[in-house]
Structure formats: C-alpha cells, structure tokens
Short mmCIF file of C-alpha atoms and ligand atoms in Angstrom, two decimals:
data_model
loop_
_atom_site.label_atom_id
_atom_site.label_comp_id
_atom_site.label_asym_id
_atom_site.label_seq_id
_atom_site.Cartn_x
_atom_site.Cartn_y
_atom_site.Cartn_z
CA UNK A 166 -12.43 -1.43 28.93
CA UNK A 167 -11.96 -4.51 26.82
CA UNK A 168 -10.70 -3.95 23.18
CA UNK A 169 -12.33 -5.82 20.48
CA UNK A 170 -9.85 -8.56 20.61
CA UNK A 171 -6.90 -9.89 18.74
CA UNK A 172 -6.66 -10.61 15.03
CA UNK A 173 -5.66 -14.02 13.66
CA UNK A 174 -4.34 -14.41 10.22
CA UNK A 175 -4.15 -11.83 7.35
CA UNK A 176 -6.28 -8.90 6.38
CA UNK A 177 -5.57 -8.03 2.64
CA UNK A 178 -6.35 -4.38 1.99
CA UNK A 179 -6.04 -3.31 -1.86
CA UNK A 180 -7.08 -0.29 -3.74
CA UNK A 181 -5.84 2.78 -5.45
CA UNK A 182 -4.37 5.73 -3.69
CA UNK A 183 -6.43 8.13 -1.63
CA UNK A 184 -9.00 5.70 -0.59
CA UNK A 185 -7.98 6.04 3.02
CA UNK A 186 -6.46 2.49 2.83
CA UNK A 187 -3.31 3.53 4.93
CA UNK A 188 -5.27 5.20 7.60
CA UNK A 189 -7.84 2.48 7.88
CA UNK A 190 -5.27 -0.23 7.77
CA UNK A 191 -3.18 1.14 10.53
CA UNK A 192 -6.05 1.80 12.67
CA UNK A 193 -7.44 -1.62 12.07
CA UNK A 194 -4.34 -3.37 12.97
CA UNK A 195 -3.63 -1.17 16.05
CA UNK A 196 -7.19 -1.98 17.17
CA UNK A 197 -6.75 -5.80 16.93
CA UNK A 198 -3.15 -5.96 18.27
CA UNK A 199 -1.82 -6.86 14.71
CA UNK A 200 1.19 -6.06 12.77
CA UNK A 201 0.77 -3.79 9.86
CA UNK A 202 2.75 -3.80 6.55
CA UNK A 203 2.70 -1.11 3.87
CA UNK A 204 3.82 -2.77 0.79
CA UNK A 205 3.64 0.40 -1.22
CA UNK A 206 6.37 1.75 0.93
CA UNK A 207 8.63 -1.17 -0.17
CA UNK A 208 8.05 -0.18 -3.88
CA UNK A 209 8.70 3.36 -3.08
CA UNK A 210 12.10 2.57 -1.15
CA UNK A 211 13.15 0.29 -4.13
CA UNK A 212 12.38 3.37 -6.45
CA UNK A 213 14.48 5.61 -4.33
CA UNK A 214 17.32 3.07 -4.53
CA UNK A 215 17.00 3.28 -8.26
CA UNK A 216 17.23 7.13 -8.13
CA UNK A 217 20.09 6.94 -5.74
CA UNK A 218 21.86 4.77 -8.20
CA UNK A 219 21.76 7.76 -10.58
CA UNK A 220 19.03 6.06 -12.96
CA UNK A 221 15.88 7.61 -14.40
CA UNK A 222 13.28 6.61 -16.88
CA UNK A 223 15.84 6.35 -19.72
CA UNK A 224 17.73 3.52 -17.95
CA UNK A 225 17.23 -0.13 -19.08
CA UNK A 226 15.00 -2.48 -17.15
CA UNK A 227 17.96 -4.60 -16.18
CA UNK A 228 19.87 -1.75 -14.75
CA UNK A 229 16.88 -0.67 -12.83
CA UNK A 230 16.29 -4.06 -11.58
CA UNK A 231 19.85 -4.55 -10.55
CA UNK A 232 19.76 -1.27 -8.54
CA UNK A 233 16.49 -1.94 -6.79
CA UNK A 234 17.68 -5.55 -5.93
CA UNK A 235 20.98 -4.44 -4.51
CA UNK A 236 19.38 -2.38 -1.88
CA UNK A 237 18.48 -3.49 1.68
CA UNK A 238 14.78 -2.63 2.42
CA UNK A 239 13.48 -3.05 5.88
CA UNK A 240 9.83 -2.60 7.13
CA UNK A 241 9.00 -2.14 10.71
CA UNK A 242 5.42 -3.41 11.23
CA UNK A 243 4.24 -1.72 14.43
CA UNK A 244 1.04 0.05 13.36
CA UNK A 245 1.54 2.87 15.76
CA UNK A 246 4.95 3.68 14.12
CA UNK A 247 5.60 1.87 11.08
CA UNK A 248 9.17 2.33 9.58
CA UNK A 249 10.89 1.87 6.38
CA UNK A 250 14.64 1.76 5.93
CA UNK A 251 16.86 1.62 2.81
CA UNK A 252 20.37 0.53 3.38
CA UNK A 253 20.00 1.64 7.00
CA UNK A 254 18.72 5.07 6.29
CA UNK A 255 15.12 6.03 7.46
CA UNK A 256 13.52 6.96 4.25
CA UNK A 257 9.96 7.42 5.42
CA UNK A 258 9.77 11.22 4.45
CA UNK A 259 11.85 10.88 1.41
CA UNK A 260 9.81 8.08 -0.34
CA UNK A 261 6.75 10.37 -0.29
CA UNK A 262 8.39 13.14 -2.23
CA UNK A 263 7.92 14.11 -5.89
CA UNK A 264 10.73 12.25 -7.48
CA UNK A 265 9.82 8.84 -6.09
CA UNK A 266 6.06 9.54 -6.59
CA UNK A 267 6.65 10.23 -10.26
CA UNK A 268 8.82 7.27 -10.88
CA UNK A 269 7.30 4.39 -8.74
CA UNK A 270 4.78 3.02 -11.07
CA UNK A 271 7.70 2.45 -13.66
CA UNK A 272 9.84 0.72 -11.18
CA UNK A 273 7.02 -1.21 -9.63
CA UNK A 274 5.94 -2.59 -13.11
CA UNK A 275 9.25 -4.65 -13.35
CA UNK A 276 8.77 -8.32 -12.70
CA UNK A 277 12.39 -8.47 -11.47
CA UNK A 278 11.48 -6.04 -8.93
CA UNK A 279 8.30 -7.47 -7.86
CA UNK A 280 9.42 -11.03 -7.58
CA UNK A 281 11.92 -9.82 -4.98
CA UNK A 282 9.78 -7.46 -2.97
CA UNK A 283 6.78 -9.95 -2.93
CA UNK A 284 8.98 -12.61 -1.47
CA UNK A 285 10.25 -10.20 1.13
CA UNK A 286 6.57 -9.18 1.75
CA UNK A 287 5.62 -12.80 2.30
CA UNK A 288 8.48 -13.33 4.58
CA UNK A 289 7.34 -10.33 6.80
CA UNK A 290 3.73 -12.03 6.73
CA UNK A 291 5.06 -15.50 7.85
CA UNK A 292 7.12 -13.83 10.84
CA UNK A 293 4.08 -11.93 12.02
CA UNK A 294 1.82 -15.10 11.71
CA UNK A 295 4.32 -16.89 13.80
CA UNK A 296 3.85 -14.41 16.55
CA UNK A 297 0.84 -13.75 18.94
CA UNK A 298 -1.27 -11.81 16.28
CA UNK A 299 -2.26 -11.37 12.82
CA UNK A 300 -1.22 -8.86 10.15
CA UNK A 301 -3.10 -6.25 8.07
CA UNK A 302 -1.31 -5.86 4.73
CA UNK A 303 -2.06 -3.00 2.43
CA UNK A 304 -1.10 -2.49 -1.41
CA UNK A 305 -2.38 -3.30 -4.81
CA UNK A 306 -1.90 -7.06 -5.19
CA UNK A 307 -2.29 -8.28 -1.62
CA UNK A 308 -5.48 -10.31 -2.27
CA UNK A 309 -4.48 -11.51 -5.74
CA UNK A 310 -0.74 -12.43 -5.41
CA UNK A 311 0.94 -11.72 -2.03
CA UNK A 312 -1.70 -13.35 0.29
CA UNK A 313 -4.28 -15.07 -1.91
CA UNK A 314 -5.47 -17.11 0.86
CA UNK A 315 -6.07 -14.21 3.28
CA UNK A 316 -9.41 -14.93 5.12
CA UNK A 317 -10.45 -11.51 4.68
CA UNK A 318 -9.96 -9.38 1.58
CA UNK A 319 -11.18 -5.90 1.06
CA UNK A 320 -10.96 -3.53 -1.91
CA UNK A 321 -11.39 0.19 -1.23
CA UNK A 322 -12.38 2.58 -3.99
CA UNK A 323 -13.37 6.17 -4.14
CA UNK A 324 -13.91 8.65 -7.02
CA UNK A 325 -10.90 10.16 -8.60
CA UNK A 326 -11.89 13.61 -7.28
CA UNK A 327 -12.42 12.56 -3.66
CA UNK A 328 -9.01 10.51 -3.82
CA UNK A 329 -7.07 13.55 -5.27
CA UNK A 330 -8.51 15.82 -2.58
CA UNK A 331 -7.35 13.60 0.26
CA UNK A 332 -3.98 13.20 -1.31
CA UNK A 333 -3.74 16.87 -1.60
CA UNK A 334 -4.59 17.34 2.22
CA UNK A 335 -1.96 14.76 2.86
CA UNK A 336 0.65 16.58 1.07
CA UNK A 337 -0.31 19.92 2.45
CA UNK A 338 -0.04 18.32 6.04
CA UNK A 339 3.48 17.01 5.15
CA UNK A 340 4.53 20.62 3.84
CA UNK A 341 4.35 19.55 0.20
CA UNK A 342 2.65 22.32 -1.65
CA UNK A 343 1.10 20.70 -4.89
CA UNK A 344 -1.59 22.25 -7.21
CA UNK A 345 -4.91 20.60 -7.04
CA UNK A 346 -5.05 19.95 -10.79
CA UNK A 347 -1.62 18.44 -10.68
CA UNK A 348 -2.60 16.14 -7.93
CA UNK A 349 -5.70 14.72 -9.79
CA UNK A 350 -3.61 14.39 -12.92
CA UNK A 351 -1.02 12.45 -11.03
CA UNK A 352 -3.64 10.30 -9.32
CA UNK A 353 -5.20 9.37 -12.58
CA UNK A 354 -1.81 8.79 -14.17
CA UNK A 355 -0.73 6.48 -11.47
CA UNK A 356 -4.07 4.41 -11.54
CA UNK A 357 -3.80 3.98 -15.23
CA UNK A 358 -0.10 2.65 -15.04
CA UNK A 359 -0.70 0.61 -11.92
CA UNK A 360 -4.02 -0.96 -13.59
CA UNK A 361 -2.77 -1.64 -17.06
CA UNK A 362 0.70 -3.01 -16.29
CA UNK A 363 1.47 -6.67 -17.39
CA UNK A 364 2.49 -8.08 -14.05
CA UNK A 365 0.09 -8.00 -11.21
CA UNK A 366 -1.94 -5.11 -12.31
CA UNK A 367 -4.26 -3.45 -9.75
CA UNK A 368 -7.60 -5.35 -9.85
CA UNK A 369 -10.04 -6.55 -7.27
CA UNK A 370 -9.84 -10.11 -6.07
CA UNK A 371 -12.87 -12.05 -6.91
CA UNK A 372 -13.46 -12.90 -3.23
CA UNK A 373 -12.52 -9.34 -2.03
CA UNK A 374 -15.27 -7.13 -0.43
CA UNK A 375 -15.76 -3.75 -2.21
CA UNK A 376 -15.87 -0.87 0.04
CA UNK A 377 -16.79 2.63 -1.57
CA UNK A 378 -15.26 5.25 0.68
CA UNK A 379 -16.60 8.38 -1.00
CA UNK A 380 -19.34 8.80 1.46
CA UNK A 381 -17.89 7.05 4.45
CA UNK A 382 -15.67 8.43 7.23
CA UNK A 383 -12.63 6.53 8.33
CA UNK A 384 -14.41 5.69 11.56
CA UNK A 385 -17.20 4.12 9.59
CA UNK A 386 -15.02 1.98 7.39
CA UNK A 387 -13.01 0.91 10.40
CA UNK A 388 -16.42 -0.22 12.14
CA UNK A 389 -17.26 -2.15 9.13
CA UNK A 390 -13.95 -3.96 8.96
CA UNK A 391 -13.94 -4.80 12.63
CA UNK A 392 -17.55 -6.19 12.14
CA UNK A 393 -16.47 -8.33 9.26
CA UNK A 394 -13.29 -9.67 11.01
CA UNK A 395 -15.34 -10.61 14.05
CA UNK A 396 -17.95 -12.23 11.74
CA UNK A 397 -15.55 -14.30 10.05
CA UNK A 398 -14.03 -15.61 13.26
CA UNK A 399 -10.77 -13.89 12.80
CA UNK A 400 -10.79 -12.15 16.19
CA UNK A 401 -10.08 -13.90 19.67
O1 DC B 208 0.39 2.91 -1.95
P1 DC B 208 1.49 3.83 -2.45
O2 DC B 208 0.88 4.89 -3.18
O3 DC B 208 2.42 4.07 -1.49
O4 DC B 208 2.15 2.75 -3.66
C1 DC B 208 3.19 3.10 -4.51
C2 DC B 208 3.12 2.60 -5.72
O5 DC B 208 3.70 1.27 -5.47
C3 DC B 208 1.84 2.54 -6.35
O6 DC B 208 1.93 3.49 -7.59
C4 DC B 208 1.93 1.25 -7.08
C5 DC B 208 3.00 0.52 -6.49
N1 DC B 208 2.34 -0.56 -5.46
C6 DC B 208 2.32 -1.91 -6.03
O7 DC B 208 2.53 -2.06 -7.49
N2 DC B 208 2.04 -2.74 -5.50
C7 DC B 208 1.78 -2.93 -4.13
N3 DC B 208 1.40 -4.03 -3.43
C8 DC B 208 1.77 -1.61 -3.58
C9 DC B 208 2.06 -0.62 -4.31
#
C-alpha cells in the first residue's frame, strides 16, 4: 500500500488546548513522513526550569526570564515518539503536571522567554526543512509569529465544555485525577490569559483555516488536513 506521500514545507497548527491539536498534528506528521514540533512543550519545560530555580508567581519577571533562559531545552521531533528534555532530563511527564500547568501562562507571557524560545523553534523548523520532509508545528502563535509564511495554516477550535472533557480524559489516562469543574475552570483561565497577553496572544492568523472540532472525530479532521495539504501541492 502506498501512503499519502511526503510533506514539503511547514503546516502551522494553532488553537487553544483540548481541540485535539496534538493528536491530529502528530498523526498528520506521521502520515506524511514529516517531523513534529510541540512548541507548548518548550514553554512548559521553560516553566519547569523556573520552578526548579525555586521561583513562583511572586518572583520578578527578570528573575523568571533569567532562570528560563539558563535552561537547556531540547525537542525531539519524531511524531511517533516526540521528546522533551530539560538540562538533559526527560521531563515529558513532569511538564504535564499541575504545578507547570498552573504557572505556564505566566511564564509564556514574558517577552524575554518568548524571544528565545521562538528563535529555538525556528531553528528546529529550519533543520527539518533542510532534511527530506517537512514539519508540522503546533502551538498558539505558529501561523502568526513562528512560521508566518507557512503554506498551510490551521486554527482548531471547540467549545469550552468539549475541550475540558477532552483534557479531563487525558488527565485520567495519565493517572492525574482532576475534578471536572476544576478542569473547565482551568481551561477557561488559561484561554483568557493566553488570548489577552500583550505579546503574541492566541488568535487566528488571517490566512488560517478555521476547523471546529466539536462535532468532528480525529479521523475526520485528519482526512480534511490531508486533503488540504495535497490540494495545496504540499505533498509529493
Ligand atoms: O499546548 P500546551 O497546553 O501544552 O501549551 C502550554 C502553554 O504554553 C499554553 O498555556 C500557552 C503557551 N504556549 C504559547 O504561549 N505559545 C505557543 N506557541 C505554545 C504554547
């Protein structure tokens, strides 16, 4: 059986959490022989670095930026097994826990943190584009800031309730028991912070395609993205 082909270029996947963005992005990359970059994981790793430095919400922005930028953050881009390391430690599980999730919107709002991580993300993208295939990049500002020239930009949405339910199932699978009302409140709190911050707030790029995933299965979203990528001549 022949696969759908190989991706050329960047697919930018933006939207809030709980839209199925990670699942769809990984599966799209795997289907098209492409690399995969989860930029949210880099902000989470930077946040963990700040926490490991003993800092919390009461710390100054300068101290937080210094702690985040002293950290070595490395992203592995295999969509079958993406990795994230902080100063050589595998932190994939720890960055999904409560302390990082609560604090990440504050750390990712700091321009000094974003400047450095965006440059690192762009370096990962450039390295992938120098190789045989393209790259699927997910986050909040990929189509607007990180890869504004991406030939395919997608903005995934879903209602708050559907997104909180998905996040709750993910937490349960990972053994994190979280009350449903707390999860819904956290989803709304992070959306508000991520959408209203001064630097690179979450918003749809003018040329991004809006896909509402409330009523769509992962398979249906994936099929639509494969069709779009092929239609735009990004698959060879
Ligand atoms: O996708 P996620 O939930 O793992 O992202 C964690 C946080 O990082 C999210 O609350 C906002 C921030 N983020 C960001 O500011 N810019 C990105 N490109 C990706 C994530």
